[in-house]
Short mmCIF file of C-alpha atoms and ligand atoms in Angstrom, two decimals:
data_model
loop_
_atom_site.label_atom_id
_atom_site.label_comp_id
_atom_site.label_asym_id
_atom_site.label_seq_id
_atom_site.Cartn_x
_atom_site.Cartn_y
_atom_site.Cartn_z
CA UNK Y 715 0.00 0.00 0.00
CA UNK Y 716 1.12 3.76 -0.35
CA UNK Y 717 2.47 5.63 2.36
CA UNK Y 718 -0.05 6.83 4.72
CA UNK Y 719 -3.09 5.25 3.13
CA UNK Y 720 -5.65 4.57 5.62
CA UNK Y 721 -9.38 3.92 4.64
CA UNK Y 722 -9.83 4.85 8.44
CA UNK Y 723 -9.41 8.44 7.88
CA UNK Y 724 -11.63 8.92 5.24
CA UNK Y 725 -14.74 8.02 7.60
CA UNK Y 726 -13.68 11.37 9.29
CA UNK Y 727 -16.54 13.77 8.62
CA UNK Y 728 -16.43 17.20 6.68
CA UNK Y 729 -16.70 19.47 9.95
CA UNK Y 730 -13.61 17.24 11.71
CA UNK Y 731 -11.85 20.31 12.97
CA UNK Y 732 -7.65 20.41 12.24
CA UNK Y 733 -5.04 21.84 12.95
CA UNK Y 734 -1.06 22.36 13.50
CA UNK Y 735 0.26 23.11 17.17
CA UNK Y 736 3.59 25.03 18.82
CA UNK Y 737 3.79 26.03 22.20
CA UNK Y 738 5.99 29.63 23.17
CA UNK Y 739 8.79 29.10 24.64
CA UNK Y 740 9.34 26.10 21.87
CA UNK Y 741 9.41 28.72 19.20
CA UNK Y 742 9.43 32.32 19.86
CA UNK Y 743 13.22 33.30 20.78
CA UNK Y 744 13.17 36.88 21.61
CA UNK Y 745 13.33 36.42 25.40
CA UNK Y 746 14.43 39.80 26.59
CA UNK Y 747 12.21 41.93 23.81
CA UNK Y 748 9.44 43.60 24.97
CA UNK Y 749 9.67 43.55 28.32
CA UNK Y 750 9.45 39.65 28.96
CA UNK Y 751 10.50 38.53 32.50
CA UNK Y 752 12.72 35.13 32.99
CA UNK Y 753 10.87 31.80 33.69
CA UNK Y 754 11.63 28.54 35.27
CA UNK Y 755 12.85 27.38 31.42
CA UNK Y 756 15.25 30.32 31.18
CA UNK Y 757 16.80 29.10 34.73
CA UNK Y 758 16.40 25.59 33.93
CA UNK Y 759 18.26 25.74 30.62
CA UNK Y 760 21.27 27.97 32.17
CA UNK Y 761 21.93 24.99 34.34
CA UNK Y 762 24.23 23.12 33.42
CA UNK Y 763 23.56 20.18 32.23
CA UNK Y 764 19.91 19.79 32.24
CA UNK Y 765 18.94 20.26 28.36
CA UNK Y 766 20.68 18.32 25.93
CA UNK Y 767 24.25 20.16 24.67
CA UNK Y 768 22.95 22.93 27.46
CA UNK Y 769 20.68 24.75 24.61
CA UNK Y 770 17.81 27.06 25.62
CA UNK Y 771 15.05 29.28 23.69
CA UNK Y 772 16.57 32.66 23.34
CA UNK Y 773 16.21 32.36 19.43
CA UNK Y 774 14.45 29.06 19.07
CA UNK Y 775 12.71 29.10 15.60
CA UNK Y 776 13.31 32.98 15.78
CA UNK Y 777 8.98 32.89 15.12
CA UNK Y 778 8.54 36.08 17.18
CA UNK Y 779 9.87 38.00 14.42
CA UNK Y 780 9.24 35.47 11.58
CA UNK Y 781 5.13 35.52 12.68
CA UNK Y 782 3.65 36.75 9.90
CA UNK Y 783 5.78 34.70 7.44
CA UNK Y 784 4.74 31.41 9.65
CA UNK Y 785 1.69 32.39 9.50
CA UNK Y 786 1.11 31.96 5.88
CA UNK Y 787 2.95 28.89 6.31
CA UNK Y 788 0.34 27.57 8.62
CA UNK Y 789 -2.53 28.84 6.19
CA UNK Y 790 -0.61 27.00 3.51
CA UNK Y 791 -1.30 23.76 5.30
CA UNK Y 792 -5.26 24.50 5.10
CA UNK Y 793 -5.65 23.83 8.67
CA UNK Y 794 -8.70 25.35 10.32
CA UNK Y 795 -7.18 26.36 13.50
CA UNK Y 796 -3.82 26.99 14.94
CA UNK Y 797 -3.21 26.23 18.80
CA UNK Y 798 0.03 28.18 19.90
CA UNK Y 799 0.74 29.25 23.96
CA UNK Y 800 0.81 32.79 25.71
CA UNK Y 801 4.25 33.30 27.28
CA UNK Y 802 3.01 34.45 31.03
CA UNK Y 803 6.22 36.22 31.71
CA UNK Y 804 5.55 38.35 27.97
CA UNK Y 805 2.27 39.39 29.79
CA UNK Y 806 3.24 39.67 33.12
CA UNK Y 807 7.17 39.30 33.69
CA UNK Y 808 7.44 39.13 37.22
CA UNK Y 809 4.39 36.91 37.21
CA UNK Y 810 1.66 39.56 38.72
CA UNK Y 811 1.06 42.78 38.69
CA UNK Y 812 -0.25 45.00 35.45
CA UNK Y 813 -0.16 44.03 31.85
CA UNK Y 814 3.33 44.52 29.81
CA UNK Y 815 1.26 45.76 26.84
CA UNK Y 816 4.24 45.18 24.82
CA UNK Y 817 4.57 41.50 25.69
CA UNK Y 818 1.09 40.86 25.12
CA UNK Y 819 0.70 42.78 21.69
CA UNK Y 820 2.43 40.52 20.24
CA UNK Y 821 -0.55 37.96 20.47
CA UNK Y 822 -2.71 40.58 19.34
CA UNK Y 823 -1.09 41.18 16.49
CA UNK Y 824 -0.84 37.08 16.22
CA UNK Y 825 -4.60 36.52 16.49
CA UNK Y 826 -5.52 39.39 13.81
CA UNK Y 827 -2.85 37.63 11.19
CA UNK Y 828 -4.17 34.51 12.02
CA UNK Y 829 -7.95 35.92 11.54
CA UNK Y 830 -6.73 37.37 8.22
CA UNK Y 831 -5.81 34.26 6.53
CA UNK Y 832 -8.94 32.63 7.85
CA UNK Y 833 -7.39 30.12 10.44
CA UNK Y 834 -8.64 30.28 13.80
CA UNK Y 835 -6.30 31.04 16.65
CA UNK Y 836 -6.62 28.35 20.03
CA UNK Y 837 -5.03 29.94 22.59
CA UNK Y 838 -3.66 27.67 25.36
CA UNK Y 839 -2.61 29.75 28.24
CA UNK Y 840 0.34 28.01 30.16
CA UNK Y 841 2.57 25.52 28.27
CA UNK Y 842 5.15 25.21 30.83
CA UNK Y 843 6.60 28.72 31.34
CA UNK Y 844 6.12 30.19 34.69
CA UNK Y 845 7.58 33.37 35.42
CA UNK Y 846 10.73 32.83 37.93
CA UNK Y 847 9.59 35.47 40.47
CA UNK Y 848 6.37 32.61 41.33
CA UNK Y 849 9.13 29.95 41.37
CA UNK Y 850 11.29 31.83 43.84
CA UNK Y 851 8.11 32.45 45.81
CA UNK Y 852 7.44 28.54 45.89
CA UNK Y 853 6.09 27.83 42.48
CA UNK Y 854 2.78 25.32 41.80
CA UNK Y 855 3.31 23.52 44.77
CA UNK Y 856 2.44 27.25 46.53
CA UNK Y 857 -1.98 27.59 46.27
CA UNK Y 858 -0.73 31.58 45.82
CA UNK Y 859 0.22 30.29 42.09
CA UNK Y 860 -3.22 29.32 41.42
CA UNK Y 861 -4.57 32.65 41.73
CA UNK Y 862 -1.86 34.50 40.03
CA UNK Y 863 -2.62 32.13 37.40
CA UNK Y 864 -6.42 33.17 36.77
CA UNK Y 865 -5.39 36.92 37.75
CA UNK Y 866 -3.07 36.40 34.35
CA UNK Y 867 -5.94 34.77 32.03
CA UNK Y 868 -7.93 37.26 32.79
CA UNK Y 869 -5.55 39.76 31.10
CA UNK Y 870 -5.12 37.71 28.19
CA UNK Y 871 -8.75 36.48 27.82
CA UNK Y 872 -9.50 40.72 28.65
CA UNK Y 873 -7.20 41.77 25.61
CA UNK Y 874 -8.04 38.49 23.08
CA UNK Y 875 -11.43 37.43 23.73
CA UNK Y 876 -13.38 39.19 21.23
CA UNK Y 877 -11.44 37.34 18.56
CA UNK Y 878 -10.58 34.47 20.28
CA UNK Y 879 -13.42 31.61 20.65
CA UNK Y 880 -11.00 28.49 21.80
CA UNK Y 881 -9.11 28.56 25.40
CA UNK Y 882 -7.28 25.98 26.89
CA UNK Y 883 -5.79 26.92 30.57
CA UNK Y 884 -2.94 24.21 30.98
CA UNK Y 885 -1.32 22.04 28.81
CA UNK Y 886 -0.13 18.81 30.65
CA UNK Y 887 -0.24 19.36 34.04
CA UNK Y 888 1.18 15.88 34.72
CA UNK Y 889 3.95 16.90 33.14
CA UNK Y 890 4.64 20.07 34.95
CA UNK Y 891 3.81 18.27 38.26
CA UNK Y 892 5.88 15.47 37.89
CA UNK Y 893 8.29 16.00 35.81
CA UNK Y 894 9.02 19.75 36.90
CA UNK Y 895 8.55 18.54 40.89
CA UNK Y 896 9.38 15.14 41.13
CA UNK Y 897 11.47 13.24 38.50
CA UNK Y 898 13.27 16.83 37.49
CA UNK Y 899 13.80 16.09 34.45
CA UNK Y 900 11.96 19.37 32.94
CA UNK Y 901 12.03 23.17 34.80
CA UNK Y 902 12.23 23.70 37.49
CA UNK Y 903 14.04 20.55 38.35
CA UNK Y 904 12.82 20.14 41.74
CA UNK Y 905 12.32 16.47 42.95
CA UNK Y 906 10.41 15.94 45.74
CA UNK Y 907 7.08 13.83 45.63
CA UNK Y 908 4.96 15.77 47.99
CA UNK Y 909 5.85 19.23 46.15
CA UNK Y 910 4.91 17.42 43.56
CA UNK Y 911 1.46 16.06 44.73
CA UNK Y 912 0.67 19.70 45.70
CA UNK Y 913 1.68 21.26 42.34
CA UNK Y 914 -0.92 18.93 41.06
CA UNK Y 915 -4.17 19.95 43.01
CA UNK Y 916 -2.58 23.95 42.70
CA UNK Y 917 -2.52 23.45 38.76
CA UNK Y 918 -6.03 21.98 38.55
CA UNK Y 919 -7.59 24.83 41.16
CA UNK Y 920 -5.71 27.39 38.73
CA UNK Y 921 -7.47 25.54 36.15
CA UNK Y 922 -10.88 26.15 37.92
CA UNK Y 923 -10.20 29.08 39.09
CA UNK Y 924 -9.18 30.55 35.88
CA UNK Y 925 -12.38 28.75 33.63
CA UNK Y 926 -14.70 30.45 36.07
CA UNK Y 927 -13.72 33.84 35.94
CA UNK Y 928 -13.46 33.43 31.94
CA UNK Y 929 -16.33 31.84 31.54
CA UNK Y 930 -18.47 34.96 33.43
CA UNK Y 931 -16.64 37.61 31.27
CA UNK Y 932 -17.39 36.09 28.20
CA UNK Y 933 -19.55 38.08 25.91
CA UNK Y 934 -19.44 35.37 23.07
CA UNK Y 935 -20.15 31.86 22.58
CA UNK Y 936 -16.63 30.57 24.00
CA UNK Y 937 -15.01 27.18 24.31
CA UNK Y 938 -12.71 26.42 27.41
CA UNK Y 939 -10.91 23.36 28.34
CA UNK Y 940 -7.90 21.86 29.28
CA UNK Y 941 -5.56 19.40 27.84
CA UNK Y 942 -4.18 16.34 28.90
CA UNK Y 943 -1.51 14.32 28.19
CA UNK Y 944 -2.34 10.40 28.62
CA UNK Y 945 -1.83 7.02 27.39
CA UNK Y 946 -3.16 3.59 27.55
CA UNK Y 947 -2.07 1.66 30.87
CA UNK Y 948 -2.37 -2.04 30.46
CA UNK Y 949 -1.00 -4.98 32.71
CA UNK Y 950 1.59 -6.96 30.97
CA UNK Y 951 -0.05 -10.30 32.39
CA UNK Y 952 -3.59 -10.87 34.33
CA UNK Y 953 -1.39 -11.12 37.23
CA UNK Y 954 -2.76 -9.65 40.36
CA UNK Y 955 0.33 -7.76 40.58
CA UNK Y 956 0.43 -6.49 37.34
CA UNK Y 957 -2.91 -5.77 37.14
CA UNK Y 958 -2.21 -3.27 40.55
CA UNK Y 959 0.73 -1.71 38.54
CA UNK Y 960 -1.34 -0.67 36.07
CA UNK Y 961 -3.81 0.43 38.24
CA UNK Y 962 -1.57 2.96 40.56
CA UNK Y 963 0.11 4.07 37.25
CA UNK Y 964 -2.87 5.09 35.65
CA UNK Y 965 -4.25 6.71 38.98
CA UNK Y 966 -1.23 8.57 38.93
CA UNK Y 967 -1.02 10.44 35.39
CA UNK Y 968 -4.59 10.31 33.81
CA UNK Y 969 -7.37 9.63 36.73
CA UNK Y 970 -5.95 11.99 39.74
CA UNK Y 971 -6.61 14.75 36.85
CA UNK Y 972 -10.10 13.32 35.20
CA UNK Y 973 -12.01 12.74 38.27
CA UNK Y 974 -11.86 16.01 40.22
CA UNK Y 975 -12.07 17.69 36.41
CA UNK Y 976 -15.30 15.01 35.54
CA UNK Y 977 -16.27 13.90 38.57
CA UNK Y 978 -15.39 16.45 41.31
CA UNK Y 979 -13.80 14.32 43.66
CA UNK Y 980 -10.19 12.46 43.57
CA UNK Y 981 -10.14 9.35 42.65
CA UNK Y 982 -10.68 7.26 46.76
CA UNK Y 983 -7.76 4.48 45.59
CA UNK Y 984 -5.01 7.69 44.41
CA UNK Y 985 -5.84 9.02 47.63
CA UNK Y 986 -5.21 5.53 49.81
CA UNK Y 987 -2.04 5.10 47.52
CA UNK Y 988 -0.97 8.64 48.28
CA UNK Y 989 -1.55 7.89 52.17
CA UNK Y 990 0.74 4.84 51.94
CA UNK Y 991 3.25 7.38 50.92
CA UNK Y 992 2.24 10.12 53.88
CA UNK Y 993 1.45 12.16 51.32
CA UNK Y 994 -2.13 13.73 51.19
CA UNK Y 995 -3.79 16.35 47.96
CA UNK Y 996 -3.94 19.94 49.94
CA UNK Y 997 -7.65 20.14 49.73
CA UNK Y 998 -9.45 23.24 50.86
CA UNK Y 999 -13.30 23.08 51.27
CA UNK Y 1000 -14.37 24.27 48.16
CA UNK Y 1001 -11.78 23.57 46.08
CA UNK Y 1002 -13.29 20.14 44.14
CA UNK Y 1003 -16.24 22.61 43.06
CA UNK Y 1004 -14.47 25.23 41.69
CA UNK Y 1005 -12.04 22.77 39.79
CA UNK Y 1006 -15.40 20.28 38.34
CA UNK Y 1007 -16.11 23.97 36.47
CA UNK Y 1008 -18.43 22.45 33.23
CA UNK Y 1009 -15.72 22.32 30.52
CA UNK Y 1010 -16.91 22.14 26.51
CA UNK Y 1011 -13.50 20.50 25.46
CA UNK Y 1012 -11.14 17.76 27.12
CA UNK Y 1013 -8.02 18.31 24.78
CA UNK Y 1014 -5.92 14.88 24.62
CA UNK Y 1015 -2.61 14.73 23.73
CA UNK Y 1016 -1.00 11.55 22.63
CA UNK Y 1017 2.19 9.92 22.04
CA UNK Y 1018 2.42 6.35 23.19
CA UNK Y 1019 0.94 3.60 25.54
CA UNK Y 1020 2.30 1.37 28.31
CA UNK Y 1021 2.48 -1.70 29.91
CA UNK Y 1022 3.04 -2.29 33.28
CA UNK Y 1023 4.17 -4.89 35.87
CA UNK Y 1024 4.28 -4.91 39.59
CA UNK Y 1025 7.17 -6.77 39.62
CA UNK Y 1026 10.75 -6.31 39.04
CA UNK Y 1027 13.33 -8.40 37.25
CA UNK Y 1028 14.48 -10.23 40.33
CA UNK Y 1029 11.03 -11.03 40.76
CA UNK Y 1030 10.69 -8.36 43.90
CA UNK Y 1031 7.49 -6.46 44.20
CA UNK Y 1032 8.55 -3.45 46.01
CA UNK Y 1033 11.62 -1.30 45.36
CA UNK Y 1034 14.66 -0.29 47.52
CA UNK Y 1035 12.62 2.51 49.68
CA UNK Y 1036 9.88 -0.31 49.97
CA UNK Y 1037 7.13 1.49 47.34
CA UNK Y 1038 5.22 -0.74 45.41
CA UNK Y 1039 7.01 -1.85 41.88
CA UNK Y 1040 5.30 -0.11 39.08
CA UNK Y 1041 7.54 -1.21 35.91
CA UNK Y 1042 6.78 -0.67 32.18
CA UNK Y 1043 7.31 -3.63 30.10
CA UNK Y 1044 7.75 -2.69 26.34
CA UNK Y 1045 4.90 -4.18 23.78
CA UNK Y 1046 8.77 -4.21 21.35
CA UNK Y 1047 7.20 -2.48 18.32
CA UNK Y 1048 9.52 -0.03 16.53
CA UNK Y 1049 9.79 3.30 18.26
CA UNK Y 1050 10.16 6.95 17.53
CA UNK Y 1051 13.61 9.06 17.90
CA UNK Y 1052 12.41 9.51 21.62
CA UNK Y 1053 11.87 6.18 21.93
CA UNK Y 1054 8.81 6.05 22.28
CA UNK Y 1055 6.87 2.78 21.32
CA UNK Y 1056 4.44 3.09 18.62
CA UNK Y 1057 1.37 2.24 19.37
CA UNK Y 1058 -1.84 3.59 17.60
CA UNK Y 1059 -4.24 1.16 18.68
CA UNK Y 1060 -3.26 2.25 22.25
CA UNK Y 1061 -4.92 5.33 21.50
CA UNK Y 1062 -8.19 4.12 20.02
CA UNK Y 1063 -8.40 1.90 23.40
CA UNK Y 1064 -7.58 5.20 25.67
CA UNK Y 1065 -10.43 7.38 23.68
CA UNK Y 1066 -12.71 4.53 24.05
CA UNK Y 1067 -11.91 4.66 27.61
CA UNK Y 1068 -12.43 8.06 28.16
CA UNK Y 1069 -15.64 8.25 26.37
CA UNK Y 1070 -17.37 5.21 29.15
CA UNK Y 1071 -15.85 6.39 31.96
CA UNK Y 1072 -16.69 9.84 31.36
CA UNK Y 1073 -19.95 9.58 29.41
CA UNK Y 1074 -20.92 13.01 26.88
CA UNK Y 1075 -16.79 14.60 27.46
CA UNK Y 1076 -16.11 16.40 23.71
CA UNK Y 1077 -12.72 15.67 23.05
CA UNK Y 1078 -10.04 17.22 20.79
CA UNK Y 1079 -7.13 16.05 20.04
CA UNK Y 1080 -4.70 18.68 20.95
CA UNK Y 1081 -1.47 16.96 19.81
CA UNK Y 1082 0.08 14.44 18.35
CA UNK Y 1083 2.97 13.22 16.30
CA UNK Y 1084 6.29 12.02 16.47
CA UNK Y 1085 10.06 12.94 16.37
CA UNK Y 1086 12.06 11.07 13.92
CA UNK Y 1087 16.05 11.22 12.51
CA UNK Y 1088 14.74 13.06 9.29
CA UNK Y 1089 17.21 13.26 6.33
CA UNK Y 1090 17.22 16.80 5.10
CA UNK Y 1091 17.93 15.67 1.80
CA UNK Y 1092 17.90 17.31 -2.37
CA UNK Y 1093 16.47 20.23 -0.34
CA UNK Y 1094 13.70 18.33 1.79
CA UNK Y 1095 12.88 15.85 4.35
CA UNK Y 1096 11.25 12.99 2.97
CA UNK Y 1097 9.61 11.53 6.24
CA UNK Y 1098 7.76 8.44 5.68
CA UNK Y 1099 8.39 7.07 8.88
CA UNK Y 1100 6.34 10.12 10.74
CA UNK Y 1101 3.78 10.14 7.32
CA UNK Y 1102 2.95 6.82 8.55
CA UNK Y 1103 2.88 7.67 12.61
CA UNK Y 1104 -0.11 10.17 11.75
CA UNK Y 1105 -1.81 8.40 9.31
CA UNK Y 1106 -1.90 5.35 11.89
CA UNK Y 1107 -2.83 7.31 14.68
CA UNK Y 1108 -5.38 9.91 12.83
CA UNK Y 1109 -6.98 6.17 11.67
CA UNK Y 1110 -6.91 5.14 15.41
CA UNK Y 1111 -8.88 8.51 16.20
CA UNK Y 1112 -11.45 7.65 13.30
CA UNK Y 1113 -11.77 3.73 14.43
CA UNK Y 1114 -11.75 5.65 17.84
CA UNK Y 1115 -15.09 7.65 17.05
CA UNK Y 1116 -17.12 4.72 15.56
CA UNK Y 1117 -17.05 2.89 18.87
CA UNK Y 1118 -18.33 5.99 20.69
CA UNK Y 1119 -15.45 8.47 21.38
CA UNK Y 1120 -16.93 12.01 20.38
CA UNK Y 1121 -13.74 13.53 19.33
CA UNK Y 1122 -14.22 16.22 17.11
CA UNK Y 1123 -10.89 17.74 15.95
CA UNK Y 1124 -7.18 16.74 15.63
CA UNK Y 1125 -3.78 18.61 16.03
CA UNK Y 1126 -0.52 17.96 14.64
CA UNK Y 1127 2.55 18.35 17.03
CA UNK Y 1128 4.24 19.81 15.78
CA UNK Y 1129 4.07 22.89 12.47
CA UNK Y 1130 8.40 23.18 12.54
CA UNK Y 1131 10.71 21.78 14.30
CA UNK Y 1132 11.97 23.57 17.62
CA UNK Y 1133 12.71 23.31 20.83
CA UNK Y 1134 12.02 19.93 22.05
CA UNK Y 1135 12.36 20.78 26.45
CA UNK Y 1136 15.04 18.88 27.84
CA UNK Y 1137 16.46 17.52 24.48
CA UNK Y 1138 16.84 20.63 23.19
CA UNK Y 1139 17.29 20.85 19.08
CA UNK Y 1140 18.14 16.98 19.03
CA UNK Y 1141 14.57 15.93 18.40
CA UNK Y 1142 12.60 17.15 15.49
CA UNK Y 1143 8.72 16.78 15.91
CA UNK Y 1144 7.90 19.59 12.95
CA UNK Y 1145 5.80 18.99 10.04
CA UNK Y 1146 8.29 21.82 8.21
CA UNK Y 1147 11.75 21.40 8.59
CA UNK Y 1148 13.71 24.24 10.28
CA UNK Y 1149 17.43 24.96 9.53
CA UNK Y 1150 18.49 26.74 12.82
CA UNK Y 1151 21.52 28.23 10.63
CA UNK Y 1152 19.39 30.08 8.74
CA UNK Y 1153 16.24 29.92 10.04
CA UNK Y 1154 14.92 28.90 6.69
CA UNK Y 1155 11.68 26.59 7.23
CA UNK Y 1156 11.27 23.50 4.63
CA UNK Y 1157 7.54 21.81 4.72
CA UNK Y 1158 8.23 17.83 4.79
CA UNK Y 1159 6.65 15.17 2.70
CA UNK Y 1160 4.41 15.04 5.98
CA UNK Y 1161 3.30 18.58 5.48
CA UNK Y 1162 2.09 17.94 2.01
CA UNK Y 1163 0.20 14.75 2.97
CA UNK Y 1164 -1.51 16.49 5.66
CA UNK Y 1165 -2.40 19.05 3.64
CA UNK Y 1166 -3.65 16.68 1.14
CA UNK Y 1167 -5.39 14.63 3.96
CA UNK Y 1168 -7.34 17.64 5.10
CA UNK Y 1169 -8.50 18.57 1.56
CA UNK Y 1170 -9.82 15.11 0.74
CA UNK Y 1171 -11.88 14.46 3.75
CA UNK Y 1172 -13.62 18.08 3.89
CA UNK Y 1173 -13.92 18.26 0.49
CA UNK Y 1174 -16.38 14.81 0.53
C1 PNW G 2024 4.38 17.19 25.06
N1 PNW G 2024 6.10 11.98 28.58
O1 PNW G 2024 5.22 16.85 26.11
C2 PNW G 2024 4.36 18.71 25.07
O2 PNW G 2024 3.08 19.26 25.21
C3 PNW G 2024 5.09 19.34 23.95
O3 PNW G 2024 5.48 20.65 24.31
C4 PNW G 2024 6.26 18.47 23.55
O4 PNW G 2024 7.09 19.10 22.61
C5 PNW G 2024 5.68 17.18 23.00
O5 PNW G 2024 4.80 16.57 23.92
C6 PNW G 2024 6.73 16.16 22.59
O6 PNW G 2024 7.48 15.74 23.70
C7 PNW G 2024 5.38 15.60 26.66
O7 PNW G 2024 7.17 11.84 29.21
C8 PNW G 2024 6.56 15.39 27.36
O8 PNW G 2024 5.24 11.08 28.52
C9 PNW G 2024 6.78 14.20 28.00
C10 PNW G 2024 5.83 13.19 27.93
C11 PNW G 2024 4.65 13.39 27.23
C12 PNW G 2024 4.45 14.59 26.59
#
């Protein structure tokens, strides 16, 4: 068969909604024009060996001056909508305080390009970068942070509502939780569990905090969400054991989020696992109502599933500090340049999931793709290998929706290259090829097939 033919796709219906995603401090550069304060990816990236070859965004893919010219780019792709992040320390550099109308103008100016080439703008309000000053004052494990946060969409949603119809508050909060708090292994490098387990329930009150105050200003039909990143968890045998590994993992990065979002209450078996570990969610009376705000959108982000076992090589079923073994045991299928497995029915399963446990939740799938050692090559990438990665997994959204998943929309991560967190330039994600010599952007075989894609299922 050709390369990324799937009948699956084509089942898609005309009003599917697509796009191409970037994030800020992936792609702007520019970090000391206009005003913009330092955040915890600044710090991170001046530390010494944190991010691969010690890079950092100060230029990045250079977009805050090359906007208008990626904008046409994007419209070349003939997606409907473009999700992109607000840079919090643009709009407010020390993290409170009034507007930096400078910072912020940029987005303005963003949005009304955008508008002009008839691509919506989806505005996700904090991808990652926190203004330092809120670190220094104790960061998302602090409740403080939660308010500044909805004091800060305000502003934005204040300056870019009447254009804007589409607002996310948070992408990945898992990620900034635990992988900012506990495994360090992204800004601001802290690790410590319990810091950790509070950053969670502060990112999620933000969250609620923020959709409220939104949602009453709103003068417009508006959409808000939040997006999640989340996988599949299965047990690698029907093993009691294994079949608890999977549970506590999954508790851990996709339920603890879902059920006070869904539900509004945490998940009781997180909690008892939490307890084991003397560590308890900083609840305040209140809080679960504010954060179980009605949402229109779930955004879903995407990248692999896992198995898991509860017990180790040596056959032990705790670990040296006597937690319970929660191990990932590879399905071996071929993996990405992140190595990542690749597994697209993983996501059909997770959808699926989603859709029974939390009956009537629109989804949209906010992004997903895959890095992969592209060949830049007789003056392009040809990328088969990622060509085949989204047509597999837009297929898997497709099979996805005709066993009940109501997911309406899809994003590619990523439109270019840039800068992939703590592996800096070394992983390429990008649809379009960027040459960080010269800044000159190059749209991959992918590009055109997802162009093409797009045009052949609105256009039945
Ligand atoms: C997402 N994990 O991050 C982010 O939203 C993007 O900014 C990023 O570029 C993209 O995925 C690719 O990494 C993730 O460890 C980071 O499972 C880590 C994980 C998942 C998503």
């Amino acid at each position: 068969p050709t390369v990324g033919s799937n009948p699956a796709i084509d089942t898609l219906p005309a009003t599917f909604r697509w796009g191409v995603a970037t994030s800020a401090y992936q792609i702007e550069g520019a970090v000391h024009e206009d005003g913009r304060g330092p955040s915890i990816w600044d710090t991170y990236c001046r530390t010494p060996g944190m991010v691969h070859d010690d890079d950092n965004g100060d230029i990045a893919c250079d977009h805050y001056h090359r906007m208008p010219e990626d904008v046409a780019l994007i419209a070349s792709l003939g997606v409907d909508t473009y999700r992109f992040s607000v840079a919090w320390p643009r709009v407010q550099p020390g993290g409170k305080g009034p507007v930096n109308a400078a910072g912020l103008a940029f987005y303005d100016r963003l949005v009304d390009e955008l508008l002009g080439k008839g691509v919506d703008p989806w505005v996700t309000l904090y991808h990652w970068d926190l203004p330092q000053e809120l670190e220094d004052a104790g960061g998302w494990p602090e409740r403080d942070t939660a308010y500044r946060f909805a004091d800060y969409s305000m502003l934005v949603f204040d300056a870019l509502s009447d254009r804007v119809r589409t607002w996310t508050t948070l992408n990945e909060p898992w990620c900034s939780a635990m992988l900012g708090y506990y495994e360090g292994r992204q800004a601001p490098g802290r690790q410590d569990f319990e810091a950790a387990i509070h950053a969670v329930h502060h990112l999620l009150l933000g969250h609620g905090l923020a959709t409220q105050r939104m949602r009453a200003a709103a003068t417009a039909p508006t959409e808000f969400g939040i997006t999640l990143n989340m996988a599949h968890a299965s047990p690698a045998t029907d093993s009691e054991a294994d079949r608890e590994a999977a549970r506590r993992a999954d508790g851990l990065s996709r339920r603890i989020y879902l059920d006070p979002l869904l539900r509004g209450h945490y998940p009781a078996d997180v909690v008892e696992d939490l307890a084991a570990r003397s560590v308890k969610l900083p609840v305040n009376d209140g809080d679960l109502e504010i954060i179980a705000q009605p949402i229109d959108v779930l955004g879903v982000n995407y990248y692999s599933s896992h198995r898991f076992s509860g017990v180790d090589e040596e056959g032990r079923t705790t670990d040296a500090s006597g937690l319970p073994v929660d191990r990932t045991v590879p399905f071996g299928r071929p993996v990405t340049a992140m190595d990542w497995e690749i597994v697209p029915e993983g996501f059909t399963s997770l959808l699926v999931q989603i859709s029974q446990e939390y009956p009537g939740v629109p989804m949209v799938i906010t992004e997903n793709g895959a890095a992969f050692d592209d060949a830049f090559a007789d003056g392009g990438v040809q990328d088969d290998d990622r060509i085949e990665y989204l047509a597999s997994h837009i297929g898997a959204v497709a099979l996805a929706r005709s066993q009940g998943a109501d997911v309406r929309g899809y994003f590619a991560w990523s439109l270019m290259d840039n800068f992939e967190w703590s592996y800096g330039y070394a992983k390429r994600f990008g649809l379009v090829h960027v040459d960080y010599d010269t800044q000159v952007r190059t749209p991959k075989s992918s590009a055109l097939w997802y162009r093409d894609t797009i045009r052949r299922v609105r256009g039945r």
